[in-house]
PDB file of C-alpha atoms in Angstrom:
ATOM      1  CA  MET A  10     -70.328 197.847 160.237  1.00 47.00           C
ATOM      2  CA  SER A  11     -67.493 199.350 158.201  1.00 43.00           C
ATOM      3  CA  THR A  12     -67.849 200.936 154.821  1.00 44.00           C
ATOM      4  CA  THR A  13     -65.043 200.721 152.310  1.00 42.00           C
ATOM      5  CA  VAL A  14     -64.667 203.788 150.157  1.00 39.00           C
ATOM      6  CA  GLU A  15     -63.012 203.046 146.824  1.00 41.00           C
ATOM      7  CA  THR A  16     -60.599 205.748 145.780  1.00 48.00           C
ATOM      8  CA  ALA A  17     -60.932 206.735 142.122  1.00 57.00           C
ATOM      9  CA  ARG A  18     -57.820 206.042 140.108  1.00 67.00           C
ATOM     10  CA  PRO A  19     -56.096 209.173 138.827  1.00 73.00           C
ATOM     11  CA  SER A  20     -56.717 210.031 135.199  1.00 87.00           C
ATOM     12  CA  VAL A  21     -53.706 209.311 133.004  1.00 95.00           C
ATOM     13  CA  ILE A  22     -52.836 210.274 129.438  1.00 97.00           C
ATOM     14  CA  VAL A  23     -50.589 207.742 127.715  1.00 98.00           C
ATOM     15  CA  ALA A  24     -48.842 208.504 124.420  1.00 98.00           C
ATOM     16  CA  ILE A  25     -47.637 205.493 122.433  1.00 98.00           C
ATOM     17  CA  ASP A  26     -45.552 206.208 119.342  1.00 96.00           C
ATOM     18  CA  GLY A  27     -43.512 204.160 116.908  1.00 93.00           C
ATOM     19  CA  PRO A  28     -43.341 202.985 113.306  1.00 90.00           C
ATOM     20  CA  SER A  29     -45.684 200.509 111.618  1.00 84.00           C
ATOM     21  CA  GLY A  30     -45.495 196.861 112.640  1.00 86.00           C
ATOM     22  CA  THR A  31     -44.277 197.398 116.198  1.00 92.00           C
ATOM     23  CA  GLY A  32     -47.602 196.363 117.727  1.00 91.00           C
ATOM     24  CA  LYS A  33     -48.831 199.869 118.579  1.00 93.00           C
ATOM     25  CA  SER A  34     -52.502 199.347 117.806  1.00 93.00           C
ATOM     26  CA  SER A  35     -52.890 195.904 119.381  1.00 94.00           C
ATOM     27  CA  THR A  36     -50.954 196.978 122.468  1.00 97.00           C
ATOM     28  CA  SER A  37     -52.731 200.308 122.872  1.00 97.00           C
ATOM     29  CA  LYS A  38     -56.220 198.824 122.569  1.00 97.00           C
ATOM     30  CA  ALA A  39     -55.448 196.001 125.002  1.00 98.00           C
ATOM     31  CA  VAL A  40     -53.850 198.313 127.576  1.00 98.00           C
ATOM     32  CA  ALA A  41     -56.745 200.776 127.390  1.00 98.00           C
ATOM     33  CA  ALA A  42     -59.297 197.978 127.763  1.00 97.00           C
ATOM     34  CA  LYS A  43     -57.457 196.410 130.699  1.00 97.00           C
ATOM     35  CA  LEU A  44     -57.079 199.702 132.569  1.00 96.00           C
ATOM     36  CA  GLY A  45     -60.485 201.185 131.756  1.00 95.00           C
ATOM     37  CA  LEU A  46     -59.110 203.992 129.600  1.00 97.00           C
ATOM     38  CA  SER A  47     -60.331 205.482 126.341  1.00 98.00           C
ATOM     39  CA  TYR A  48     -58.363 204.736 123.167  1.00 98.00           C
ATOM     40  CA  LEU A  49     -57.503 206.747 120.069  1.00 98.00           C
ATOM     41  CA  ASP A  50     -55.852 205.498 116.878  1.00 96.00           C
ATOM     42  CA  THR A  51     -54.534 208.726 115.356  1.00 97.00           C
ATOM     43  CA  GLY A  52     -53.240 206.943 112.271  1.00 94.00           C
ATOM     44  CA  ALA A  53     -56.820 206.033 111.397  1.00 97.00           C
ATOM     45  CA  GLN A  54     -57.659 209.732 111.276  1.00 98.00           C
ATOM     46  CA  TYR A  55     -54.930 210.410 108.721  1.00 97.00           C
ATOM     47  CA  ARG A  56     -56.080 207.376 106.763  1.00 97.00           C
ATOM     48  CA  ALA A  57     -59.638 208.704 106.917  1.00 98.00           C
ATOM     49  CA  ILE A  58     -58.763 212.105 105.475  1.00 98.00           C
ATOM     50  CA  THR A  59     -56.651 210.391 102.792  1.00 98.00           C
ATOM     51  CA  TRP A  60     -59.564 208.108 101.882  1.00 98.00           C
ATOM     52  CA  TRP A  61     -61.896 211.090 101.655  1.00 98.00           C
ATOM     53  CA  MET A  62     -59.502 212.913  99.330  1.00 98.00           C
ATOM     54  CA  LEU A  63     -59.115 209.895  97.051  1.00 98.00           C
ATOM     55  CA  ASN A  64     -62.905 209.514  96.941  1.00 97.00           C
ATOM     56  CA  ASN A  65     -63.450 213.176  96.142  1.00 97.00           C
ATOM     57  CA  GLY A  66     -61.008 213.561  93.297  1.00 97.00           C
ATOM     58  CA  ILE A  67     -58.372 215.511  95.198  1.00 97.00           C
ATOM     59  CA  ASP A  68     -54.906 215.208  93.670  1.00 97.00           C
ATOM     60  CA  VAL A  69     -52.963 213.717  96.591  1.00 97.00           C
ATOM     61  CA  GLY A  70     -49.744 214.546  94.784  1.00 95.00           C
ATOM     62  CA  ASP A  71     -50.526 218.278  95.049  1.00 97.00           C
ATOM     63  CA  PRO A  72     -49.918 219.681  98.573  1.00 97.00           C
ATOM     64  CA  GLU A  73     -51.766 222.907  97.775  1.00 98.00           C
ATOM     65  CA  GLU A  74     -54.887 221.035  96.649  1.00 98.00           C
ATOM     66  CA  ILE A  75     -54.701 218.854  99.760  1.00 98.00           C
ATOM     67  CA  ALA A  76     -54.341 221.925 101.994  1.00 98.00           C
ATOM     68  CA  THR A  77     -57.360 223.629 100.407  1.00 98.00           C
ATOM     69  CA  ALA A  78     -59.573 220.566 100.927  1.00 98.00           C
ATOM     70  CA  ALA A  79     -58.310 219.546 104.375  1.00 97.00           C
ATOM     71  CA  ALA A  80     -61.055 221.222 106.414  1.00 97.00           C
ATOM     72  CA  LYS A  81     -63.955 219.804 104.389  1.00 98.00           C
ATOM     73  CA  PRO A  82     -64.431 216.248 105.765  1.00 98.00           C
ATOM     74  CA  VAL A  83     -65.927 215.724 109.224  1.00 98.00           C
ATOM     75  CA  ILE A  84     -64.017 212.963 110.991  1.00 98.00           C
ATOM     76  CA  VAL A  85     -65.412 211.429 114.190  1.00 98.00           C
ATOM     77  CA  SER A  86     -63.473 208.852 116.219  1.00 98.00           C
ATOM     78  CA  GLY A  87     -65.097 206.514 118.749  1.00 97.00           C
ATOM     79  CA  THR A  88     -62.792 205.866 121.722  1.00 97.00           C
ATOM     80  CA  ASP A  89     -64.068 202.553 123.101  1.00 97.00           C
ATOM     81  CA  PRO A  90     -61.013 200.225 122.963  1.00 97.00           C
ATOM     82  CA  ALA A  91     -63.284 197.187 122.601  1.00 96.00           C
ATOM     83  CA  ALA A  92     -64.898 198.623 119.468  1.00 95.00           C
ATOM     84  CA  PRO A  93     -63.095 201.713 118.137  1.00 96.00           C
ATOM     85  CA  THR A  94     -64.946 203.430 115.303  1.00 97.00           C
ATOM     86  CA  ILE A  95     -64.245 206.115 112.742  1.00 98.00           C
ATOM     87  CA  THR A  96     -66.670 207.892 110.446  1.00 98.00           C
ATOM     88  CA  VAL A  97     -66.182 210.445 107.695  1.00 98.00           C
ATOM     89  CA  ASP A  98     -69.166 212.704 107.029  1.00 98.00           C
ATOM     90  CA  GLY A  99     -71.278 210.167 108.928  1.00 97.00           C
ATOM     91  CA  GLU A 100     -70.115 207.165 106.877  1.00 97.00           C
ATOM     92  CA  ASP A 101     -68.349 204.221 108.520  1.00 97.00           C
ATOM     93  CA  ALA A 102     -64.774 204.303 107.213  1.00 97.00           C
ATOM     94  CA  SER A 103     -63.166 201.643 109.405  1.00 96.00           C
ATOM     95  CA  GLY A 104     -62.858 199.151 106.532  1.00 96.00           C
ATOM     96  CA  PRO A 105     -62.140 201.377 103.514  1.00 96.00           C
ATOM     97  CA  ILE A 106     -59.272 203.227 105.205  1.00 97.00           C
ATOM     98  CA  ARG A 107     -57.244 199.995 105.423  1.00 94.00           C
ATOM     99  CA  THR A 108     -56.920 199.448 101.673  1.00 94.00           C
ATOM    100  CA  GLN A 109     -53.527 199.350  99.982  1.00 91.00           C
ATOM    101  CA  GLU A 110     -54.410 202.469  97.993  1.00 95.00           C
ATOM    102  CA  VAL A 111     -54.903 204.484 101.190  1.00 96.00           C
ATOM    103  CA  THR A 112     -51.792 202.943 102.762  1.00 91.00           C
ATOM    104  CA  SER A 113     -49.661 204.009  99.809  1.00 92.00           C
ATOM    105  CA  LYS A 114     -50.928 207.618  99.858  1.00 95.00           C
ATOM    106  CA  VAL A 115     -51.324 208.426 103.555  1.00 94.00           C
ATOM    107  CA  SER A 116     -47.724 209.577 104.101  1.00 90.00           C
ATOM    108  CA  ALA A 117     -48.030 212.216 101.369  1.00 94.00           C
ATOM    109  CA  VAL A 118     -51.337 213.538 102.710  1.00 97.00           C
ATOM    110  CA  SER A 119     -50.262 213.510 106.352  1.00 94.00           C
ATOM    111  CA  ALA A 120     -47.080 215.454 105.520  1.00 92.00           C
ATOM    112  CA  VAL A 121     -49.095 218.539 104.511  1.00 96.00           C
ATOM    113  CA  PRO A 122     -48.898 221.069 107.390  1.00 96.00           C
ATOM    114  CA  GLU A 123     -52.550 222.159 107.091  1.00 97.00           C
ATOM    115  CA  VAL A 124     -53.671 218.539 107.447  1.00 98.00           C
ATOM    116  CA  ARG A 125     -51.514 218.003 110.518  1.00 96.00           C
ATOM    117  CA  THR A 126     -52.728 221.223 112.141  1.00 97.00           C
ATOM    118  CA  LEU A 127     -56.381 220.216 111.752  1.00 97.00           C
ATOM    119  CA  ILE A 128     -55.935 216.591 112.827  1.00 98.00           C
ATOM    120  CA  THR A 129     -53.692 217.551 115.757  1.00 97.00           C
ATOM    121  CA  ALA A 130     -56.371 219.928 117.055  1.00 98.00           C
ATOM    122  CA  LEU A 131     -58.950 217.136 116.732  1.00 98.00           C
ATOM    123  CA  GLN A 132     -56.715 214.709 118.626  1.00 98.00           C
ATOM    124  CA  ARG A 133     -56.090 217.173 121.445  1.00 98.00           C
ATOM    125  CA  SER A 134     -59.808 217.835 121.850  1.00 97.00           C
ATOM    126  CA  ILE A 135     -60.529 214.103 122.072  1.00 98.00           C
ATOM    127  CA  ALA A 136     -57.801 213.596 124.679  1.00 97.00           C
ATOM    128  CA  ALA A 137     -59.049 216.566 126.706  1.00 96.00           C
ATOM    129  CA  ALA A 138     -62.581 215.145 126.697  1.00 96.00           C
ATOM    130  CA  ALA A 139     -61.466 211.735 128.017  1.00 95.00           C
ATOM    131  CA  THR A 140     -62.058 212.452 131.690  1.00 90.00           C
ATOM    132  CA  GLY A 141     -61.013 208.985 132.860  1.00 91.00           C
ATOM    133  CA  GLY A 142     -57.775 208.973 130.875  1.00 96.00           C
ATOM    134  CA  ILE A 143     -56.796 207.797 127.406  1.00 98.00           C
ATOM    135  CA  VAL A 144     -54.215 205.846 125.445  1.00 98.00           C
ATOM    136  CA  VAL A 145     -53.338 207.720 122.251  1.00 98.00           C
ATOM    137  CA  GLU A 146     -51.221 205.960 119.638  1.00 97.00           C
ATOM    138  CA  GLY A 147     -49.499 207.388 116.596  1.00 95.00           C
ATOM    139  CA  ARG A 148     -46.213 208.769 115.359  1.00 91.00           C
ATOM    140  CA  ASP A 149     -45.970 212.244 116.880  1.00 93.00           C
ATOM    141  CA  ILE A 150     -48.097 212.014 120.004  1.00 97.00           C
ATOM    142  CA  GLY A 151     -45.369 212.391 122.619  1.00 97.00           C
ATOM    143  CA  THR A 152     -43.456 215.004 120.644  1.00 96.00           C
ATOM    144  CA  THR A 153     -46.189 217.196 119.112  1.00 95.00           C
ATOM    145  CA  VAL A 154     -49.791 216.280 119.895  1.00 97.00           C
ATOM    146  CA  LEU A 155     -49.555 215.662 123.654  1.00 97.00           C
ATOM    147  CA  PRO A 156     -46.094 216.789 124.768  1.00 97.00           C
ATOM    148  CA  ASP A 157     -47.360 216.949 128.375  1.00 96.00           C
ATOM    149  CA  ALA A 158     -48.678 213.354 128.392  1.00 97.00           C
ATOM    150  CA  ASP A 159     -48.282 211.626 131.760  1.00 96.00           C
ATOM    151  CA  LEU A 160     -46.455 208.697 130.169  1.00 97.00           C
ATOM    152  CA  LYS A 161     -44.746 208.445 126.775  1.00 98.00           C
ATOM    153  CA  ILE A 162     -43.788 205.115 125.253  1.00 98.00           C
ATOM    154  CA  PHE A 163     -41.912 204.540 121.999  1.00 97.00           C
ATOM    155  CA  LEU A 164     -42.247 201.052 120.525  1.00 96.00           C
ATOM    156  CA  THR A 165     -39.554 199.764 118.183  1.00 94.00           C
ATOM    157  CA  ALA A 166     -38.740 196.489 116.415  1.00 93.00           C
ATOM    158  CA  SER A 167     -36.383 195.319 113.694  1.00 92.00           C
ATOM    159  CA  PRO A 168     -37.564 195.800 110.081  1.00 89.00           C
ATOM    160  CA  GLU A 169     -37.586 192.012 109.674  1.00 89.00           C
ATOM    161  CA  ALA A 170     -39.836 191.456 112.688  1.00 90.00           C
ATOM    162  CA  ARG A 171     -42.170 194.255 111.638  1.00 87.00           C
ATOM    163  CA  ALA A 172     -42.413 192.927 108.075  1.00 86.00           C
ATOM    164  CA  ALA A 173     -43.180 189.426 109.329  1.00 85.00           C
ATOM    165  CA  ARG A 174     -45.988 190.742 111.524  1.00 82.00           C
ATOM    166  CA  ARG A 175     -47.452 192.906 108.795  1.00 74.00           C
ATOM    167  CA  SER A 176     -47.254 190.077 106.241  1.00 72.00           C
ATOM    168  CA  GLY A 177     -49.048 187.832 108.699  1.00 70.00           C
ATOM    169  CA  GLU A 178     -51.925 190.340 108.784  1.00 67.00           C
ATOM    170  CA  VAL A 179     -52.283 190.447 105.003  1.00 64.00           C
ATOM    171  CA  LYS A 180     -52.851 187.129 103.229  1.00 62.00           C
ATOM    172  CA  GLY A 181     -50.642 186.500 100.230  1.00 63.00           C
ATOM    173  CA  SER A 182     -48.322 189.432 100.916  1.00 70.00           C
ATOM    174  CA  ASP A 183     -44.652 189.281  99.940  1.00 80.00           C
ATOM    175  CA  LEU A 184     -42.300 189.545 102.936  1.00 81.00           C
ATOM    176  CA  THR A 185     -39.508 191.347 101.077  1.00 84.00           C
ATOM    177  CA  ALA A 186     -41.898 193.825  99.466  1.00 84.00           C
ATOM    178  CA  THR A 187     -43.564 194.430 102.829  1.00 81.00           C
ATOM    179  CA  ARG A 188     -40.189 195.111 104.467  1.00 83.00           C
ATOM    180  CA  GLU A 189     -39.223 197.558 101.720  1.00 83.00           C
ATOM    181  CA  ALA A 190     -42.588 199.333 102.007  1.00 83.00           C
ATOM    182  CA  LEU A 191     -42.169 199.693 105.783  1.00 82.00           C
ATOM    183  CA  ILE A 192     -38.664 201.140 105.406  1.00 81.00           C
ATOM    184  CA  LYS A 193     -39.955 203.575 102.772  1.00 83.00           C
ATOM    185  CA  ARG A 194     -42.799 204.614 105.101  1.00 79.00           C
ATOM    186  CA  ASP A 195     -40.324 205.101 107.954  1.00 79.00           C
ATOM    187  CA  ALA A 196     -38.194 207.390 105.805  1.00 80.00           C
ATOM    188  CA  ALA A 197     -41.214 209.441 104.730  1.00 79.00           C
ATOM    189  CA  ASP A 198     -42.575 209.764 108.276  1.00 81.00           C
ATOM    190  CA  SER A 199     -39.206 210.504 109.877  1.00 82.00           C
ATOM    191  CA  GLY A 200     -38.100 212.911 107.171  1.00 80.00           C
ATOM    192  CA  ARG A 201     -41.161 215.140 106.885  1.00 79.00           C
ATOM    193  CA  LYS A 202     -40.713 218.729 108.018  1.00 82.00           C
ATOM    194  CA  THR A 203     -43.935 218.902 110.044  1.00 81.00           C
ATOM    195  CA  SER A 204     -44.162 216.679 113.153  1.00 80.00           C
ATOM    196  CA  PRO A 205     -41.836 213.881 112.015  1.00 84.00           C
ATOM    197  CA  LEU A 206     -41.882 210.417 113.551  1.00 83.00           C
ATOM    198  CA  ALA A 207     -39.471 210.738 116.472  1.00 87.00           C
ATOM    199  CA  LYS A 208     -38.935 209.481 119.998  1.00 93.00           C
ATOM    200  CA  ALA A 209     -39.642 212.094 122.665  1.00 94.00           C
ATOM    201  CA  ASP A 210     -36.696 212.796 124.966  1.00 95.00           C
ATOM    202  CA  ASP A 211     -38.660 211.594 127.995  1.00 96.00           C
ATOM    203  CA  ALA A 212     -40.231 208.527 126.336  1.00 97.00           C
ATOM    204  CA  VAL A 213     -39.650 204.975 127.534  1.00 97.00           C
ATOM    205  CA  GLU A 214     -38.408 202.868 124.601  1.00 97.00           C
ATOM    206  CA  VAL A 215     -39.674 199.298 124.363  1.00 97.00           C
ATOM    207  CA  ASP A 216     -38.082 197.035 121.732  1.00 96.00           C
ATOM    208  CA  THR A 217     -40.750 194.504 120.774  1.00 95.00           C
ATOM    209  CA  THR A 218     -38.594 192.437 118.369  1.00 94.00           C
ATOM    210  CA  GLU A 219     -38.193 189.463 120.694  1.00 94.00           C
ATOM    211  CA  LEU A 220     -41.396 189.957 122.694  1.00 94.00           C
ATOM    212  CA  THR A 221     -44.810 188.394 122.250  1.00 93.00           C
ATOM    213  CA  LEU A 222     -47.773 190.735 122.049  1.00 93.00           C
ATOM    214  CA  GLN A 223     -48.844 189.669 125.533  1.00 96.00           C
ATOM    215  CA  GLN A 224     -45.413 190.505 126.917  1.00 97.00           C
ATOM    216  CA  VAL A 225     -45.539 193.964 125.345  1.00 96.00           C
ATOM    217  CA  ILE A 226     -49.020 194.560 126.777  1.00 97.00           C
ATOM    218  CA  GLU A 227     -47.889 193.479 130.257  1.00 97.00           C
ATOM    219  CA  CYS A 228     -44.839 195.747 130.037  1.00 97.00           C
ATOM    220  CA  VAL A 229     -46.921 198.789 129.098  1.00 97.00           C
ATOM    221  CA  VAL A 230     -49.600 198.050 131.713  1.00 97.00           C
ATOM    222  CA  THR A 231     -46.858 197.917 134.357  1.00 97.00           C
ATOM    223  CA  LEU A 232     -45.502 201.282 133.192  1.00 96.00           C
ATOM    224  CA  VAL A 233     -48.962 202.885 133.285  1.00 95.00           C
ATOM    225  CA  GLU A 234     -49.798 201.480 136.706  1.00 93.00           C
ATOM    226  CA  GLY A 235     -46.451 202.724 137.980  1.00 91.00           C
ATOM    227  CA  LYS A 236     -47.250 206.188 136.714  1.00 87.00           C
ATOM    228  CA  ARG A 237     -50.675 206.085 138.385  1.00 79.00           C
ATOM    229  CA  VAL A 238     -49.119 205.131 141.735  1.00 79.00           C
ATOM    230  CA  ALA A 239     -46.595 207.958 141.392  1.00 74.00           C
ATOM    231  CA  ALA A 240     -49.436 210.381 140.696  1.00 63.00           C
TER     232      ALA A 240
END
């Protein structure tokens, strides 16, 4: 009678960066779920702190006021890809952080160095605690948050494709206005002094313009599994 001993798969940290509308969130969640990894949406954390500031009367046009208040909210992120959660001071914020008001203000709040320092430390602690591995998605994960990630992926797509996807998510949205908003967000995220949106030198770039979501997921899964084999 023979006994088969299953070898545990090596833990892997995957950083997925890129601008809005490239399929980061959908891809990251699906890849994490398929490979049994934890998942972290770092953008939700910046949205959460922005939402808290708007709710608490902080002037989000004043970097000094933002910096002074940055350490006050307690943000907790659940890392189950099937049901990711985020709370602020114990309150479920998963819905409120997706409003247009938060979307329009998050770039300004996330550009403040004190905010980025606090949230980056939070993100690193979550990644370090994910013993089985984790997929972390955002805009500065491969360059700033987890520069030693086992695999770095940078998703891109044309502004037109990104706008079409984002408009499809929001009923009644104007395609041209959505495209302009995405380009404005890109400029703000890429141009900020602290941890700008950028592709890491050792990242694998995946252009999702002509790909279906399933094709993108399959591509990333293949890259992760290849990294695991190499490990």
